[in-house]
Amino acid sequence: MSPGLRAAIPVYLAGRRARGYRLDRHEQLLEAFLDSLEARGETRITVPAAVAFATASPGTRVWHAQRLAAVRSFAGYVHGRDPAAADPVPDGLIPARPVRRIPYLYSGEETVRLMAAAAALSPAMLAASMRTLIGLLASTGIRSGEAGALDTKDLDIAGQVLAVTGKHGRTRLIALHPTTAAALAGYLQIWAGHAAPGTSALLIGQAGRRLNLNTARAIFRSLATGCSLAPQPGCGFPQLHDFRHAFAVSTLINAHSQGRDVDACIATLATHLGHVSPAHTYWYLTVTPALADAVSERAALYYQGGNRR
């Protein structure tokens, strides 16, 4: 096998990561693929070798398709620089689309009930952190992992701004609603009396150190059960991550209802949610009766001559 193939891996990954892709497991995956090429006695990337590697690992068709997609992208990179070293791998050789879990879209009243239930937890620090976590997710749409990773230095109460580091390692600024900033200011007063020496974490558990998200998810499930939030038809059990979906849908409903430019709203929402592309934002948009009504009203106004864009 050409030594140039192995040398191409770090260069390829560096270029992709510079464009915002995380690619956590790709280096190990591509090295394993080249190992399989050597074991087959092949000197270049071929379609049969790529498919054989993708399907050799135990797992679902979705996992096999993901493995092939990683190899396909790398093969395209290599082929573009040296056609003799790699054949292009066509898309769709292993058709498998991930099953989309239908999110639980919390109403405002349900969010208030969950926050009230969290505030009744014991001890007091855990109650404050869980209430703050729920309120923060509902009001900003950030990921639960992003919220759990926040440090106190990321919060500017006076400026009503939150600095959030996304899963691709890039930091974005989130404008906070005045009520959210006020709630966080109140939380910090409780935090000051319970934080362990030297901790920088914004959300802390009962020991005064960074809140464990697995613990938070388990507590939230208990809170949701206590608030009688049962899975809706076709949905899984309510999760913390569902607040992100609810935020996206609510934002789009407001855009339609206020007659704002929806395309511009989607682009802004993508930046707010920390997406590399607006295409990723559509994953979070679920058609609800409220959204359908807003769109229908907008369409009716358009055809009646109102033409609110």
CSV table of C-alpha atoms in Angstrom, one decimal:
chain,number,residue,atom,x,y,z
A,1,MET,CA,0.0,0.0,0.0
A,2,SER,CA,1.2,3.5,-0.8
A,3,PRO,CA,2.7,5.2,2.3
A,4,GLY,CA,1.1,8.4,1.0
A,5,LEU,CA,-2.3,7.1,2.1
A,6,ARG,CA,-1.4,7.1,5.8
A,7,ALA,CA,0.3,10.4,5.4
A,8,ALA,CA,-2.9,11.9,3.9
A,9,ILE,CA,-5.0,11.1,7.0
A,10,PRO,CA,-3.8,13.9,9.3
A,11,VAL,CA,-3.7,16.4,6.5
A,12,TYR,CA,-7.3,15.5,5.5
A,13,LEU,CA,-8.6,15.6,9.1
A,14,ALA,CA,-6.9,18.9,9.8
A,15,GLY,CA,-8.6,20.5,6.8
A,16,ARG,CA,-12.0,19.2,7.8
A,17,ARG,CA,-11.6,20.2,11.5
A,18,ALA,CA,-10.5,23.7,10.4
A,19,ARG,CA,-14.0,24.0,8.7
A,20,GLY,CA,-15.7,23.2,12.0
A,21,TYR,CA,-16.1,19.4,11.9
A,22,ARG,CA,-15.2,17.6,15.1
A,23,LEU,CA,-14.4,14.1,13.7
A,24,ASP,CA,-13.5,12.5,17.1
A,25,ARG,CA,-13.3,8.9,15.9
A,26,HIS,CA,-12.3,9.4,12.3
A,27,GLU,CA,-8.5,9.1,12.7
A,28,GLN,CA,-8.8,5.7,14.4
A,29,LEU,CA,-11.5,4.6,11.9
A,30,LEU,CA,-9.4,5.6,8.8
A,31,GLU,CA,-6.3,3.9,10.2
A,32,ALA,CA,-8.3,0.7,10.7
A,33,PHE,CA,-9.5,1.0,7.1
A,34,LEU,CA,-5.9,1.2,5.8
A,35,ASP,CA,-5.0,-1.7,8.0
A,36,SER,CA,-7.8,-3.7,6.3
A,37,LEU,CA,-6.5,-2.7,2.9
A,38,GLU,CA,-3.1,-4.1,3.8
A,39,ALA,CA,-4.6,-7.3,5.1
A,40,ARG,CA,-6.4,-7.7,1.7
A,41,GLY,CA,-3.2,-7.1,-0.1
A,42,GLU,CA,-4.5,-4.0,-1.9
A,43,THR,CA,-2.5,-0.9,-2.7
A,44,ARG,CA,-5.2,1.6,-3.4
A,45,ILE,CA,-8.7,2.4,-2.1
A,46,THR,CA,-11.4,0.6,-4.0
A,47,VAL,CA,-15.2,0.5,-3.7
A,48,PRO,CA,-15.3,-3.2,-2.7
A,49,ALA,CA,-12.6,-2.7,-0.1
A,50,ALA,CA,-14.5,0.3,1.4
A,51,VAL,CA,-17.8,-1.7,1.6
A,52,ALA,CA,-16.1,-4.7,3.0
A,53,PHE,CA,-14.5,-2.6,5.8
A,54,ALA,CA,-17.8,-0.8,6.6
A,55,THR,CA,-19.8,-4.0,7.0
A,56,ALA,CA,-17.1,-6.0,8.8
A,57,SER,CA,-17.8,-4.5,12.2
A,58,PRO,CA,-20.8,-5.8,14.2
A,59,GLY,CA,-23.6,-3.3,14.4
A,60,THR,CA,-26.6,-1.8,12.7
A,61,ARG,CA,-26.9,-0.7,9.1
A,62,VAL,CA,-26.8,2.9,10.4
A,63,TRP,CA,-23.4,2.2,12.0
A,64,HIS,CA,-22.2,0.5,8.8
A,65,ALA,CA,-23.4,3.5,6.7
A,66,GLN,CA,-21.5,5.9,9.0
A,67,ARG,CA,-18.3,3.8,8.7
A,68,LEU,CA,-18.7,3.9,4.9
A,69,ALA,CA,-19.4,7.6,4.9
A,70,ALA,CA,-16.1,8.3,6.7
A,71,VAL,CA,-14.2,6.2,4.2
A,72,ARG,CA,-16.1,7.7,1.3
A,73,SER,CA,-15.2,11.3,2.3
A,74,PHE,CA,-11.5,10.3,2.7
A,75,ALA,CA,-11.5,8.5,-0.6
A,76,GLY,CA,-12.9,11.5,-2.4
A,77,TYR,CA,-10.1,13.7,-0.8
A,78,VAL,CA,-7.4,11.2,-1.9
A,79,HIS,CA,-8.9,10.8,-5.4
A,80,GLY,CA,-8.9,14.6,-5.9
A,81,ARG,CA,-5.2,14.7,-5.4
A,82,ASP,CA,-4.1,11.4,-6.9
A,83,PRO,CA,-6.8,9.5,-8.9
A,84,ALA,CA,-4.5,6.5,-9.1
A,85,ALA,CA,-4.5,6.1,-5.3
A,86,ALA,CA,-8.3,5.9,-4.8
A,87,ASP,CA,-11.5,5.3,-6.6
A,88,PRO,CA,-14.5,7.5,-5.8
A,89,VAL,CA,-16.9,5.7,-3.5
A,90,PRO,CA,-20.6,6.4,-4.5
A,91,ASP,CA,-23.1,7.6,-2.0
A,92,GLY,CA,-26.0,5.4,-0.9
A,93,LEU,CA,-24.3,2.0,-1.2
A,94,ILE,CA,-25.5,1.1,2.3
A,95,PRO,CA,-28.9,2.9,2.6
A,96,ALA,CA,-29.6,3.5,6.2
A,97,ARG,CA,-31.2,6.6,7.6
A,98,PRO,CA,-31.1,7.3,11.4
A,99,VAL,CA,-34.4,6.9,13.0
A,100,ARG,CA,-35.5,10.3,14.3
A,101,ARG,CA,-36.8,10.3,17.8
A,102,ILE,CA,-39.8,12.6,18.0
A,103,PRO,CA,-39.0,15.1,20.7
A,104,TYR,CA,-41.2,16.1,23.6
A,105,LEU,CA,-42.1,19.8,23.1
A,106,TYR,CA,-42.7,21.4,26.4
A,107,SER,CA,-45.3,24.0,26.9
A,108,GLY,CA,-44.6,27.1,28.9
A,109,GLU,CA,-46.8,25.8,31.7
A,110,GLU,CA,-45.0,22.5,31.8
A,111,THR,CA,-41.6,24.2,32.0
A,112,VAL,CA,-42.9,26.3,34.9
A,113,ARG,CA,-44.1,23.1,36.7
A,114,LEU,CA,-40.7,21.4,36.1
A,115,MET,CA,-38.8,24.3,37.5
A,116,ALA,CA,-41.1,24.5,40.6
A,117,ALA,CA,-40.6,20.8,41.2
A,118,ALA,CA,-36.8,21.2,40.8
A,119,ALA,CA,-36.9,24.1,43.4
A,120,ALA,CA,-38.5,21.7,45.9
A,121,LEU,CA,-35.5,19.2,45.8
A,122,SER,CA,-33.1,18.7,48.6
A,123,PRO,CA,-30.4,19.8,49.4
A,124,ALA,CA,-30.8,23.4,48.5
A,125,MET,CA,-27.8,23.7,46.1
A,126,LEU,CA,-29.0,20.7,44.0
A,127,ALA,CA,-32.5,22.3,43.9
A,128,ALA,CA,-31.0,25.7,42.7
A,129,SER,CA,-28.8,24.0,40.1
A,130,MET,CA,-31.6,21.8,38.6
A,131,ARG,CA,-34.0,24.7,38.5
A,132,THR,CA,-31.4,26.9,36.8
A,133,LEU,CA,-30.4,24.2,34.4
A,134,ILE,CA,-34.0,23.7,33.2
A,135,GLY,CA,-34.6,27.4,33.0
A,136,LEU,CA,-31.4,28.0,31.0
A,137,LEU,CA,-32.1,25.2,28.5
A,138,ALA,CA,-35.7,26.4,28.0
A,139,SER,CA,-34.8,30.1,27.5
A,140,THR,CA,-31.6,29.7,25.4
A,141,GLY,CA,-31.9,26.4,23.5
A,142,ILE,CA,-28.3,25.5,24.3
A,143,ARG,CA,-27.3,21.8,24.6
A,144,SER,CA,-27.4,20.2,28.0
A,145,GLY,CA,-23.7,19.4,27.6
A,146,GLU,CA,-22.9,23.0,26.9
A,147,ALA,CA,-24.8,24.1,30.0
A,148,GLY,CA,-23.0,21.6,32.1
A,149,ALA,CA,-19.6,22.8,30.9
A,150,LEU,CA,-20.3,26.5,31.7
A,151,ASP,CA,-17.9,28.2,34.1
A,152,THR,CA,-18.8,31.3,36.1
A,153,LYS,CA,-16.5,33.4,33.9
A,154,ASP,CA,-18.7,32.6,30.9
A,155,LEU,CA,-21.6,34.6,32.4
A,156,ASP,CA,-21.8,38.4,32.1
A,157,ILE,CA,-24.8,39.4,34.2
A,158,ALA,CA,-24.4,43.1,33.6
A,159,GLY,CA,-24.1,42.7,29.8
A,160,GLN,CA,-26.8,39.9,29.8
A,161,VAL,CA,-24.6,37.7,27.7
A,162,LEU,CA,-23.5,34.1,28.0
A,163,ALA,CA,-20.4,32.7,26.3
A,164,VAL,CA,-21.1,29.1,25.2
A,165,THR,CA,-18.5,26.7,23.9
A,166,GLY,CA,-20.1,24.3,21.4
A,167,LYS,CA,-19.3,20.7,20.6
A,168,HIS,CA,-17.0,21.8,17.8
A,169,GLY,CA,-14.9,23.8,20.2
A,170,ARG,CA,-16.1,27.2,19.0
A,171,THR,CA,-17.4,29.8,21.3
A,172,ARG,CA,-20.6,31.8,20.6
A,173,LEU,CA,-22.3,34.6,22.5
A,174,ILE,CA,-25.9,34.1,23.6
A,175,ALA,CA,-28.0,37.2,24.5
A,176,LEU,CA,-29.9,36.5,27.7
A,177,HIS,CA,-33.5,37.7,28.3
A,178,PRO,CA,-33.5,40.1,31.3
A,179,THR,CA,-35.5,37.7,33.4
A,180,THR,CA,-33.0,34.9,32.7
A,181,ALA,CA,-30.1,37.2,33.6
A,182,ALA,CA,-31.9,38.2,36.9
A,183,ALA,CA,-32.6,34.5,37.7
A,184,LEU,CA,-28.9,33.7,37.1
A,185,ALA,CA,-27.8,36.6,39.4
A,186,GLY,CA,-30.0,35.1,42.1
A,187,TYR,CA,-28.5,31.7,41.5
A,188,LEU,CA,-25.0,33.0,41.9
A,189,GLN,CA,-25.8,34.2,45.4
A,190,ILE,CA,-26.7,30.7,46.4
A,191,TRP,CA,-23.7,29.3,44.4
A,192,ALA,CA,-21.3,31.6,46.5
A,193,GLY,CA,-22.3,29.9,49.7
A,194,HIS,CA,-22.0,26.3,48.4
A,195,ALA,CA,-19.2,26.1,45.8
A,196,ALA,CA,-16.2,24.0,46.7
A,197,PRO,CA,-12.9,25.9,47.0
A,198,GLY,CA,-11.3,26.4,43.6
A,199,THR,CA,-14.3,25.3,41.5
A,200,SER,CA,-15.1,27.3,38.4
A,201,ALA,CA,-18.2,25.4,37.4
A,202,LEU,CA,-21.4,27.4,37.0
A,203,LEU,CA,-23.8,24.6,37.7
A,204,ILE,CA,-22.7,22.6,40.8
A,205,GLY,CA,-24.0,19.6,42.7
A,206,GLN,CA,-24.5,19.0,46.4
A,207,ALA,CA,-20.8,18.5,46.9
A,208,GLY,CA,-20.1,22.0,45.5
A,209,ARG,CA,-18.4,20.7,42.3
A,210,ARG,CA,-19.5,20.6,38.7
A,211,LEU,CA,-22.9,19.0,38.3
A,212,ASN,CA,-22.8,15.5,36.9
A,213,LEU,CA,-25.0,15.5,33.8
A,214,ASN,CA,-25.9,11.8,34.1
A,215,THR,CA,-27.1,12.6,37.6
A,216,ALA,CA,-29.0,15.6,36.3
A,217,ARG,CA,-30.7,13.5,33.6
A,218,ALA,CA,-31.8,10.9,36.1
A,219,ILE,CA,-33.2,13.6,38.4
A,220,PHE,CA,-35.0,15.3,35.5
A,221,ARG,CA,-36.6,12.0,34.6
A,222,SER,CA,-37.9,11.8,38.1
A,223,LEU,CA,-39.2,15.4,38.0
A,224,ALA,CA,-40.9,14.7,34.7
A,225,THR,CA,-42.6,11.7,36.1
A,226,GLY,CA,-43.7,13.6,39.2
A,227,CYS,CA,-45.1,16.3,37.0
A,228,SER,CA,-47.1,13.7,35.1
A,229,LEU,CA,-45.3,14.3,31.8
A,230,ALA,CA,-45.8,11.0,30.0
A,231,PRO,CA,-44.5,10.1,26.6
A,232,GLN,CA,-46.8,11.3,23.8
A,233,PRO,CA,-47.7,9.0,20.9
A,234,GLY,CA,-44.6,8.3,18.9
A,235,CYS,CA,-42.3,10.1,21.4
A,236,GLY,CA,-39.8,8.9,23.9
A,237,PHE,CA,-39.8,9.9,27.5
A,238,PRO,CA,-39.2,13.7,28.0
A,239,GLN,CA,-35.5,14.5,28.1
A,240,LEU,CA,-33.4,17.6,28.9
A,241,HIS,CA,-32.3,17.8,25.2
A,242,ASP,CA,-36.0,18.2,24.2
A,243,PHE,CA,-35.8,21.8,25.5
A,244,ARG,CA,-33.6,22.5,22.5
A,245,HIS,CA,-36.2,21.3,20.1
A,246,ALA,CA,-38.9,23.2,21.9
A,247,PHE,CA,-36.9,26.4,21.7
A,248,ALA,CA,-36.3,26.0,18.0
A,249,VAL,CA,-40.0,25.4,17.3
A,250,SER,CA,-41.1,28.3,19.5
A,251,THR,CA,-38.7,30.6,17.8
A,252,LEU,CA,-40.1,29.7,14.4
A,253,ILE,CA,-43.7,30.0,15.6
A,254,ASN,CA,-42.9,33.5,16.8
A,255,ALA,CA,-41.2,34.4,13.5
A,256,HIS,CA,-44.3,33.4,11.5
A,257,SER,CA,-46.7,35.0,14.0
A,258,GLN,CA,-44.8,38.3,13.9
A,259,GLY,CA,-44.5,38.3,10.1
A,260,ARG,CA,-40.7,38.2,10.1
A,261,ASP,CA,-38.5,36.8,7.4
A,262,VAL,CA,-38.4,33.1,8.2
A,263,ASP,CA,-35.3,32.4,6.1
A,264,ALA,CA,-33.4,35.0,8.0
A,265,CYS,CA,-34.8,33.7,11.2
A,266,ILE,CA,-33.5,30.1,10.4
A,267,ALA,CA,-30.1,31.5,9.6
A,268,THR,CA,-30.0,33.4,12.9
A,269,LEU,CA,-31.4,30.4,14.8
A,270,ALA,CA,-28.6,28.2,13.3
A,271,THR,CA,-26.0,30.6,14.6
A,272,HIS,CA,-27.7,30.7,18.0
A,273,LEU,CA,-27.8,27.0,18.3
A,274,GLY,CA,-24.2,26.6,17.3
A,275,HIS,CA,-24.8,24.8,14.0
A,276,VAL,CA,-22.2,24.7,11.2
A,277,SER,CA,-24.9,24.8,8.6
A,278,PRO,CA,-28.6,25.9,8.7
A,279,ALA,CA,-29.4,22.5,7.3
A,280,HIS,CA,-28.7,21.0,10.7
A,281,THR,CA,-31.2,23.3,12.3
A,282,TYR,CA,-34.1,21.7,10.4
A,283,TRP,CA,-33.5,18.6,12.4
A,284,TYR,CA,-34.9,20.5,15.5
A,285,LEU,CA,-38.0,21.7,13.8
A,286,THR,CA,-41.1,19.5,14.4
A,287,VAL,CA,-44.5,20.5,12.9
A,288,THR,CA,-46.9,21.2,15.8
A,289,PRO,CA,-50.5,22.4,15.7
A,290,ALA,CA,-49.3,25.8,16.8
A,291,LEU,CA,-46.7,26.0,14.1
A,292,ALA,CA,-49.1,24.7,11.5
A,293,ASP,CA,-51.6,27.4,12.5
A,294,ALA,CA,-49.0,30.1,12.3
A,295,VAL,CA,-48.0,29.1,8.8
A,296,SER,CA,-51.6,28.8,7.7
A,297,GLU,CA,-52.4,32.3,9.0
A,298,ARG,CA,-49.3,33.7,7.3
A,299,ALA,CA,-50.3,32.0,4.0
A,300,ALA,CA,-53.8,33.3,4.3
A,301,LEU,CA,-52.6,36.9,4.8
A,302,TYR,CA,-50.3,36.5,1.8
A,303,TYR,CA,-53.1,35.4,-0.5
A,304,GLN,CA,-55.4,38.1,0.8
A,305,GLY,CA,-52.8,40.7,-0.1
A,306,GLY,CA,-51.3,41.3,3.3
A,307,ASN,CA,-48.0,39.8,2.1
A,308,ARG,CA,-46.2,39.7,5.5
A,309,ARG,CA,-42.8,38.3,4.6
